[in-house]
Tab-separated table of C-alpha atoms in Angstrom:
chain	number	residue	atom	x	y	z
A	13	MET	CA	27.969	9.048	13.534
A	14	ASN	CA	26.377	10.333	16.744
A	15	LYS	CA	22.959	11.612	15.712
A	16	SER	CA	19.902	9.376	15.912
A	17	ILE	CA	18.358	8.028	12.736
A	18	SER	CA	14.575	8.227	12.619
A	19	PHE	CA	12.498	5.652	10.803
A	20	LEU	CA	10.670	8.388	8.878
A	21	ASP	CA	11.044	12.141	9.426
A	22	LEU	CA	7.668	13.439	8.226
A	23	GLN	CA	8.491	17.001	9.206
A	24	LYS	CA	11.583	16.928	7.006
A	25	VAL	CA	9.592	15.359	4.159
A	26	THR	CA	6.997	18.132	4.305
A	27	GLN	CA	9.667	20.830	4.519
A	28	ARG	CA	10.938	19.770	1.087
A	29	TYR	CA	7.721	21.058	-0.481
A	30	ARG	CA	7.023	23.748	2.118
A	31	ASP	CA	6.525	26.791	-0.097
A	32	GLU	CA	4.373	25.011	-2.664
A	33	ILE	CA	2.263	23.374	0.038
A	34	HIS	CA	1.695	26.687	1.788
A	35	GLU	CA	0.650	28.224	-1.511
A	36	ALA	CA	-1.716	25.324	-2.225
A	37	VAL	CA	-3.335	25.471	1.211
A	38	GLN	CA	-3.705	29.228	0.941
A	39	ARG	CA	-5.389	28.806	-2.429
A	40	VAL	CA	-7.945	26.477	-0.863
A	41	THR	CA	-8.632	28.633	2.170
A	42	ASP	CA	-9.061	31.681	-0.042
A	43	SER	CA	-11.422	29.847	-2.380
A	44	GLY	CA	-14.154	29.242	0.195
A	45	TRP	CA	-14.768	25.781	-1.298
A	46	TYR	CA	-13.486	22.875	0.806
A	47	LEU	CA	-15.038	19.633	-0.511
A	48	ARG	CA	-15.508	18.126	-3.972
A	49	GLY	CA	-14.247	21.210	-5.768
A	50	ALA	CA	-11.597	22.285	-8.243
A	51	GLU	CA	-8.675	20.843	-6.245
A	52	ASN	CA	-10.251	17.387	-6.189
A	53	ALA	CA	-10.953	17.546	-9.893
A	54	ARG	CA	-7.386	18.641	-10.588
A	55	PHE	CA	-5.802	15.912	-8.479
A	56	GLU	CA	-8.128	13.150	-9.672
A	57	SER	CA	-7.330	13.991	-13.289
A	58	ALA	CA	-3.579	14.159	-12.670
A	59	TYR	CA	-3.476	10.946	-10.629
A	60	ALA	CA	-5.574	8.993	-13.134
A	61	ASP	CA	-3.241	10.173	-15.881
A	62	TYR	CA	-0.192	9.193	-13.810
A	63	ILE	CA	-1.515	5.745	-12.886
A	64	GLY	CA	-2.790	5.124	-16.406
A	65	THR	CA	-6.527	4.748	-15.818
A	66	ARG	CA	-9.528	6.609	-17.185
A	67	TYR	CA	-10.959	7.423	-13.749
A	68	CYS	CA	-9.840	8.355	-10.262
A	69	VAL	CA	-12.280	8.966	-7.411
A	70	GLY	CA	-10.927	10.529	-4.226
A	71	CYS	CA	-12.175	9.234	-0.886
A	72	GLY	CA	-11.428	9.384	2.823
A	73	ASN	CA	-8.661	6.779	3.151
A	74	GLY	CA	-7.246	3.574	1.729
A	75	LEU	CA	-9.531	1.240	3.670
A	76	ASP	CA	-12.569	3.112	2.384
A	77	ALA	CA	-11.202	2.895	-1.164
A	78	LEU	CA	-11.083	-0.903	-1.052
A	79	THR	CA	-14.390	-1.152	0.815
A	80	LEU	CA	-16.123	1.088	-1.716
A	81	ILE	CA	-14.849	-0.990	-4.637
A	82	TYR	CA	-16.411	-4.178	-3.314
A	83	ARG	CA	-19.555	-2.389	-2.186
A	84	ALA	CA	-19.923	-0.970	-5.699
A	85	TYR	CA	-19.544	-4.419	-7.244
A	86	ILE	CA	-22.315	-5.661	-4.961
A	87	GLU	CA	-24.578	-2.731	-5.892
A	88	LEU	CA	-23.904	-3.436	-9.572
A	89	GLY	CA	-24.839	-7.101	-9.117
A	90	ARG	CA	-21.378	-8.371	-10.016
A	91	MET	CA	-20.819	-9.763	-6.522
A	92	LYS	CA	-23.007	-10.655	-3.549
A	93	PRO	CA	-22.460	-11.243	0.182
A	94	GLY	CA	-21.008	-14.700	0.748
A	95	ASP	CA	-18.796	-14.569	-2.329
A	96	GLU	CA	-15.133	-15.382	-1.752
A	97	VAL	CA	-12.152	-13.098	-2.289
A	98	ILE	CA	-8.650	-14.551	-2.453
A	99	VAL	CA	-6.240	-12.297	-0.541
A	100	PRO	CA	-2.646	-12.661	0.657
A	101	ALA	CA	-2.398	-13.936	4.229
A	102	ASN	CA	0.460	-11.535	5.017
A	103	THR	CA	-0.943	-8.052	4.682
A	104	PHE	CA	-2.054	-5.069	6.705
A	105	ILE	CA	-5.459	-5.833	8.148
A	106	ALA	CA	-7.226	-3.167	6.044
A	107	SER	CA	-7.053	-5.473	3.017
A	108	ILE	CA	-9.117	-8.061	4.849
A	109	LEU	CA	-11.396	-5.586	6.631
A	110	ALA	CA	-12.586	-4.278	3.257
A	111	ILE	CA	-13.683	-7.796	2.347
A	112	THR	CA	-15.486	-8.711	5.561
A	113	GLU	CA	-17.085	-5.247	5.820
A	114	ASN	CA	-19.048	-6.160	2.692
A	115	GLY	CA	-20.143	-9.585	3.911
A	116	LEU	CA	-17.648	-11.244	1.587
A	117	VAL	CA	-15.426	-14.138	2.637
A	118	PRO	CA	-11.632	-13.701	2.679
A	119	VAL	CA	-9.669	-16.738	1.543
A	120	LEU	CA	-6.138	-16.320	2.848
A	121	VAL	CA	-3.334	-17.525	0.589
A	122	GLU	CA	0.283	-17.871	1.636
A	123	PRO	CA	3.000	-15.659	0.134
A	124	ASN	CA	6.185	-16.715	-1.558
A	125	LEU	CA	8.909	-16.354	1.071
A	126	HIS	CA	11.390	-15.031	-1.495
A	127	THR	CA	9.152	-12.282	-2.910
A	128	LEU	CA	6.892	-11.679	0.156
A	129	GLU	CA	3.944	-11.364	-2.260
A	130	ILE	CA	1.033	-13.755	-2.820
A	131	ASP	CA	2.246	-17.064	-4.239
A	132	GLU	CA	0.826	-17.385	-7.753
A	133	GLU	CA	1.230	-21.164	-7.512
A	134	GLU	CA	-1.146	-21.247	-4.536
A	135	ILE	CA	-3.958	-19.104	-5.955
A	136	GLU	CA	-5.603	-21.571	-8.324
A	137	ARG	CA	-6.007	-24.366	-5.791
A	138	HIS	CA	-7.969	-22.017	-3.518
A	139	ILE	CA	-10.550	-21.169	-6.203
A	140	THR	CA	-14.055	-22.556	-5.593
A	141	GLU	CA	-17.438	-21.990	-7.227
A	142	LYS	CA	-17.883	-19.072	-4.791
A	143	THR	CA	-14.676	-17.260	-5.732
A	144	ARG	CA	-15.357	-13.942	-7.470
A	145	SER	CA	-12.232	-11.869	-6.934
A	146	VAL	CA	-8.512	-11.858	-6.237
A	147	MET	CA	-7.058	-8.970	-4.244
A	148	LEU	CA	-3.414	-8.244	-4.996
A	149	VAL	CA	-1.535	-6.354	-2.294
A	150	HIS	CA	1.646	-4.636	-3.449
A	151	LEU	CA	3.108	-5.017	0.025
A	152	TYR	CA	6.164	-3.010	1.112
A	153	GLY	CA	6.081	-1.224	-2.270
A	154	ARG	CA	6.891	-4.409	-4.242
A	155	CYS	CA	4.920	-5.248	-7.390
A	156	ALA	CA	2.776	-8.325	-6.695
A	157	PHE	CA	1.397	-8.609	-10.228
A	158	THR	CA	2.462	-11.438	-12.529
A	159	PRO	CA	1.167	-12.437	-15.982
A	160	ARG	CA	0.203	-15.803	-14.481
A	161	ILE	CA	-2.097	-14.134	-11.949
A	162	ALA	CA	-3.737	-12.119	-14.724
A	163	GLN	CA	-4.209	-15.325	-16.719
A	164	ILE	CA	-5.801	-17.098	-13.745
A	165	CYS	CA	-8.233	-14.227	-13.196
A	166	SER	CA	-9.160	-14.133	-16.888
A	167	GLN	CA	-9.576	-17.905	-17.108
A	168	HIS	CA	-11.837	-18.071	-14.049
A	169	GLN	CA	-13.577	-14.712	-14.687
A	170	LEU	CA	-12.382	-13.229	-11.412
A	171	LEU	CA	-12.254	-9.503	-10.658
A	172	LEU	CA	-8.646	-8.496	-10.025
A	173	VAL	CA	-8.579	-5.752	-7.384
A	174	GLU	CA	-5.323	-4.098	-6.328
A	175	ASP	CA	-4.458	-2.810	-2.874
A	176	ASN	CA	-1.986	-0.152	-3.960
A	177	ALA	CA	-1.755	1.551	-0.567
A	178	GLN	CA	2.013	1.032	-0.324
A	179	ALA	CA	3.118	1.202	-3.947
A	180	HIS	CA	2.568	4.656	-5.481
A	181	GLY	CA	4.711	4.844	-8.596
A	182	CYS	CA	5.528	1.132	-8.712
A	183	CYS	CA	5.584	-0.481	-12.162
A	184	THR	CA	5.473	-3.852	-13.854
A	185	VAL	CA	8.422	-5.068	-15.877
A	186	ASP	CA	6.787	-3.570	-18.999
A	187	GLY	CA	6.329	-0.166	-17.352
A	188	ARG	CA	2.631	-0.164	-16.402
A	189	HIS	CA	1.853	1.398	-13.041
A	190	THR	CA	0.358	-0.655	-10.249
A	191	GLY	CA	-3.156	0.611	-9.740
A	192	SER	CA	-3.931	0.151	-13.438
A	193	LEU	CA	-3.442	-3.603	-13.762
A	194	GLY	CA	-6.812	-5.002	-12.717
A	195	ALA	CA	-10.471	-4.078	-12.657
A	196	ALA	CA	-9.979	-1.467	-9.925
A	197	ALA	CA	-7.472	-0.382	-7.292
A	198	GLY	CA	-7.548	1.226	-3.871
A	199	HIS	CA	-4.906	3.783	-2.861
A	200	SER	CA	-3.988	5.299	0.504
A	201	PHE	CA	-2.468	8.734	1.004
A	202	TYR	CA	-1.742	8.320	4.708
A	203	PRO	CA	1.053	10.804	5.574
A	204	GLY	CA	3.772	8.141	5.786
A	205	LYS	CA	3.140	6.754	2.303
A	206	ASN	CA	5.391	7.477	-0.690
A	207	LEU	CA	2.646	9.861	-1.821
A	208	GLY	CA	1.281	11.138	1.470
A	209	ALA	CA	-1.204	13.838	2.382
A	210	LEU	CA	-1.207	15.949	5.557
A	211	GLY	CA	-3.877	13.667	6.995
A	212	ASP	CA	-5.985	10.773	5.810
A	213	GLY	CA	-6.861	10.406	2.160
A	214	GLY	CA	-7.505	7.729	-0.426
A	215	ALA	CA	-8.634	7.066	-3.976
A	216	VAL	CA	-10.055	4.453	-6.329
A	217	THR	CA	-8.646	4.109	-9.834
A	218	THR	CA	-10.353	2.162	-12.620
A	219	ASP	CA	-11.143	2.122	-16.329
A	220	ASP	CA	-14.733	1.115	-15.534
A	221	GLU	CA	-16.974	4.178	-15.884
A	222	GLU	CA	-19.968	2.503	-14.242
A	223	LEU	CA	-17.896	1.408	-11.250
A	224	ALA	CA	-16.374	4.877	-10.865
A	225	GLU	CA	-19.825	6.501	-10.860
A	226	VAL	CA	-21.150	4.119	-8.198
A	227	VAL	CA	-18.024	4.550	-6.037
A	228	ARG	CA	-18.399	8.333	-6.255
A	229	ALA	CA	-22.047	8.134	-5.199
A	230	LEU	CA	-21.387	5.655	-2.386
A	231	SER	CA	-18.662	7.883	-0.983
A	232	ASN	CA	-21.116	10.793	-0.904
A	233	TYR	CA	-23.882	9.261	1.236
A	234	GLY	CA	-25.072	7.235	-1.769
A	235	SER	CA	-25.986	10.320	-3.754
A	236	HIS	CA	-25.346	11.374	-7.351
A	237	LYS	CA	-27.591	14.407	-6.891
A	238	LYS	CA	-27.936	16.525	-3.770
A	239	TYR	CA	-30.572	15.136	-1.372
A	240	VAL	CA	-31.375	12.277	-3.746
A	241	PHE	CA	-30.022	8.951	-2.468
A	242	GLN	CA	-29.816	5.949	-4.757
A	243	TYR	CA	-27.706	3.887	-2.359
A	244	LYS	CA	-27.193	3.541	1.385
A	245	GLY	CA	-23.803	5.193	1.214
A	246	ARG	CA	-21.252	6.672	3.562
A	247	ASN	CA	-19.351	9.920	3.978
A	248	SER	CA	-15.861	9.310	2.599
A	249	ARG	CA	-14.498	12.243	0.664
A	250	LEU	CA	-11.035	13.600	-0.056
A	251	ASP	CA	-11.053	17.198	1.151
A	252	GLU	CA	-9.779	20.065	-0.965
A	253	ILE	CA	-6.712	20.778	1.176
A	254	GLN	CA	-5.485	17.192	0.957
A	255	ALA	CA	-6.137	17.135	-2.800
A	256	ALA	CA	-4.151	20.355	-3.256
A	257	VAL	CA	-1.233	19.019	-1.193
A	258	LEU	CA	-1.234	15.737	-3.119
A	259	SER	CA	-1.130	17.611	-6.421
A	260	VAL	CA	2.063	19.291	-5.235
A	261	LYS	CA	3.723	16.080	-4.056
A	262	LEU	CA	2.673	14.022	-7.085
A	263	LYS	CA	5.072	16.084	-9.218
A	264	TYR	CA	8.008	14.804	-7.164
A	265	LEU	CA	6.915	11.185	-6.670
A	266	ASP	CA	9.180	9.604	-9.282
A	267	ALA	CA	12.232	11.521	-8.063
A	268	ASP	CA	11.418	10.615	-4.461
A	269	ASN	CA	11.144	6.951	-5.406
A	270	ARG	CA	14.501	7.081	-7.167
A	271	HIS	CA	16.087	8.331	-3.956
A	272	ARG	CA	14.448	5.492	-2.025
A	273	ARG	CA	16.000	3.058	-4.508
A	274	ASP	CA	19.409	4.636	-3.913
A	275	ILE	CA	19.030	4.085	-0.161
A	276	ALA	CA	17.820	0.535	-0.766
A	277	ARG	CA	20.860	-0.173	-2.938
A	278	ILE	CA	23.137	0.773	-0.039
A	279	TYR	CA	21.248	-1.628	2.200
A	280	ARG	CA	21.176	-4.470	-0.314
A	281	GLU	CA	24.833	-4.214	-1.275
A	282	GLY	CA	26.116	-3.516	2.223
A	283	ILE	CA	24.253	-5.763	4.654
A	284	ASP	CA	26.334	-8.854	5.285
A	285	ASN	CA	25.277	-10.689	8.413
A	286	ARG	CA	24.346	-14.365	8.295
A	287	ARG	CA	21.628	-13.754	10.889
A	288	VAL	CA	19.839	-11.256	8.648
A	289	TRP	CA	18.220	-12.092	5.315
A	290	MET	CA	16.430	-10.031	2.684
A	291	PRO	CA	13.813	-10.873	0.024
A	292	ASP	CA	14.841	-11.349	-3.582
A	293	VAL	CA	15.622	-8.286	-5.671
A	294	MET	CA	12.864	-7.597	-8.189
A	295	PRO	CA	13.604	-8.337	-11.901
A	296	ASP	CA	13.375	-4.619	-12.729
A	297	GLU	CA	14.170	-1.815	-10.288
A	298	ARG	CA	10.918	-0.027	-11.218
A	299	MET	CA	9.016	-2.939	-9.635
A	300	ASN	CA	9.904	-1.751	-6.129
A	301	VAL	CA	9.354	1.739	-4.729
A	302	TYR	CA	10.583	0.739	-1.261
A	303	HIS	CA	7.731	2.073	0.812
A	304	LEU	CA	9.387	-0.146	3.393
A	305	PHE	CA	12.718	-1.949	3.482
A	306	PRO	CA	12.067	-5.202	5.355
A	307	VAL	CA	14.801	-7.458	6.669
A	308	PHE	CA	14.283	-10.717	8.529
A	309	CYS	CA	15.993	-12.176	11.535
A	310	GLU	CA	15.194	-15.036	13.921
A	311	GLN	CA	16.413	-12.759	16.728
A	312	ARG	CA	14.284	-9.888	15.403
A	313	ASP	CA	13.479	-8.361	18.805
A	314	ASP	CA	17.132	-8.498	19.854
A	315	LEU	CA	18.164	-6.848	16.586
A	316	GLN	CA	15.591	-4.107	17.044
A	317	ALA	CA	16.729	-3.447	20.613
A	318	TYR	CA	20.374	-3.402	19.509
A	319	LEU	CA	19.701	-0.877	16.736
A	320	SER	CA	17.652	1.268	19.118
A	321	GLN	CA	20.569	1.346	21.558
A	322	HIS	CA	22.639	2.824	18.744
A	323	GLY	CA	20.068	5.497	17.902
A	324	ILE	CA	18.461	3.736	14.938
A	325	GLN	CA	14.668	3.629	14.920
A	326	THR	CA	12.981	0.638	13.289
A	327	LEU	CA	9.391	-0.615	13.083
A	328	ILE	CA	7.748	-4.019	12.717
A	329	HIS	CA	5.315	-4.563	9.821
A	330	TYR	CA	3.443	-6.355	11.295
A	331	PRO	CA	3.869	-8.075	14.694
A	332	ILE	CA	0.657	-10.160	14.510
A	333	ALA	CA	-0.629	-11.864	11.364
A	334	PRO	CA	-4.274	-11.087	10.446
A	335	HIS	CA	-5.515	-14.636	11.078
A	336	GLN	CA	-4.084	-14.444	14.616
A	337	GLN	CA	-5.779	-11.161	15.506
A	338	GLU	CA	-8.519	-11.161	18.145
A	339	CYS	CA	-11.011	-9.580	15.745
A	340	TYR	CA	-10.677	-12.589	13.409
A	341	GLN	CA	-10.916	-15.386	15.945
A	342	GLU	CA	-12.867	-17.426	13.387
A	343	MET	CA	-9.607	-17.711	11.404
A	344	GLY	CA	-7.547	-18.806	14.381
A	345	TYR	CA	-7.604	-22.438	13.290
A	346	LEU	CA	-5.571	-21.637	10.155
A	347	SER	CA	-1.987	-22.829	9.904
A	348	LEU	CA	-0.039	-20.446	7.679
A	349	PRO	CA	3.634	-21.127	8.438
A	350	VAL	CA	5.147	-18.841	5.781
A	351	THR	CA	2.995	-15.900	6.861
A	352	GLU	CA	3.699	-16.598	10.509
A	353	GLN	CA	7.444	-16.700	9.888
A	354	ILE	CA	7.316	-13.366	8.065
A	355	HIS	CA	5.377	-11.684	10.873
A	356	ARG	CA	7.668	-13.227	13.486
A	357	GLN	CA	10.941	-12.177	11.833
A	358	GLU	CA	10.197	-8.933	9.917
A	359	LEU	CA	11.934	-5.665	10.822
A	360	SER	CA	11.607	-2.473	8.746
A	361	LEU	CA	14.724	-0.328	8.443
A	362	PRO	CA	14.651	3.476	8.142
A	363	MET	CA	13.554	4.482	4.639
A	364	SER	CA	12.353	7.722	3.093
A	365	GLN	CA	12.999	10.237	0.326
A	366	VAL	CA	14.866	12.469	2.796
A	367	MET	CA	17.147	9.837	4.317
A	368	GLU	CA	20.835	10.583	3.814
A	369	GLU	CA	23.216	8.042	2.317
A	370	GLU	CA	25.540	8.333	5.318
A	371	GLU	CA	22.623	7.397	7.565
A	372	ALA	CA	21.974	4.293	5.484
A	373	LYS	CA	25.641	3.331	5.680
A	374	GLU	CA	25.510	3.670	9.462
A	375	VAL	CA	22.504	1.344	9.585
A	376	VAL	CA	24.434	-1.159	7.480
A	377	ARG	CA	27.475	-0.914	9.738
A	378	ARG	CA	25.458	-1.558	12.877
A	379	ILE	CA	23.571	-4.501	11.356
A	380	ASN	CA	26.831	-6.085	10.229
A	381	GLU	CA	28.187	-5.752	13.773
A	382	PHE	CA	25.121	-7.386	15.307
A	383	LYS	CA	26.094	-10.574	17.116
């Protein structure tokens, strides 16, 4: 196989829905209404129905979605600055930024090395009298929810907030969608996501009507009514074009995820190199939508260079753990060996709904030949 294999061919992804997307964009441009209009209402209703919540509020991006949730809880008096939020130590930094942006305190908890998700056995011992919330991050597209985590949150009266930025369409073992499992969830529609827009976009899903109303106001300068401002809000709105595009792509999300699982199956069943290891397979295939397919190797950089030499593009998610980032120097004292190992060894293989099976087999062949 001589052609190069891209990590994610966004142009090819978009081409799959080309005609419908063009029609949707044309509908918006012809309407003369570009913010908070019929397309937003249509997508919010469809996405809430898909996720399984009563409400969906579109916003500017996934970070804003999480930030707005915690800001709304503060405005409603359910949380206050200084409260603690338990969050997985291995995550994209947006999860933690949403906490600190609100004056809340992130409490980093190690993941389970076999699942890559927050270790349910570690959560309870990090709870203090200041703990008010647990943030679950469905990292890589893997379901992080467990009944034990739900029980812990109920027992200690903690708000369970989901970061569902990487897990559109992911389910629990009993078929409930991530994004509907806690008090509220933040979603990202960044173009590379399983459900991606043609630019930035995000949403909050919840069954809490009061929370949804405050989130909607906060995302619109703090206003429920034009030029009347109840809160000191921000401008974070999902525009009509992105909403229209997302409505098109939502129809194909489940089929796209099935194709990702087919590619993942080729990887899982084919990779056989003692230097390369993979996380455990989830108990039910619906519990992983394979936003990413991470493998781990002590010689990660050598493996990446080797694959690149053979025309295979890979990415690292993520090279530096959050507690080791310059912007969080106050966390630099933390010793989080499991998280640090994951960030040191992780390599993401090509994965998308348009990847061909022969391409996946070529990736497998090259990994197996890696010395």
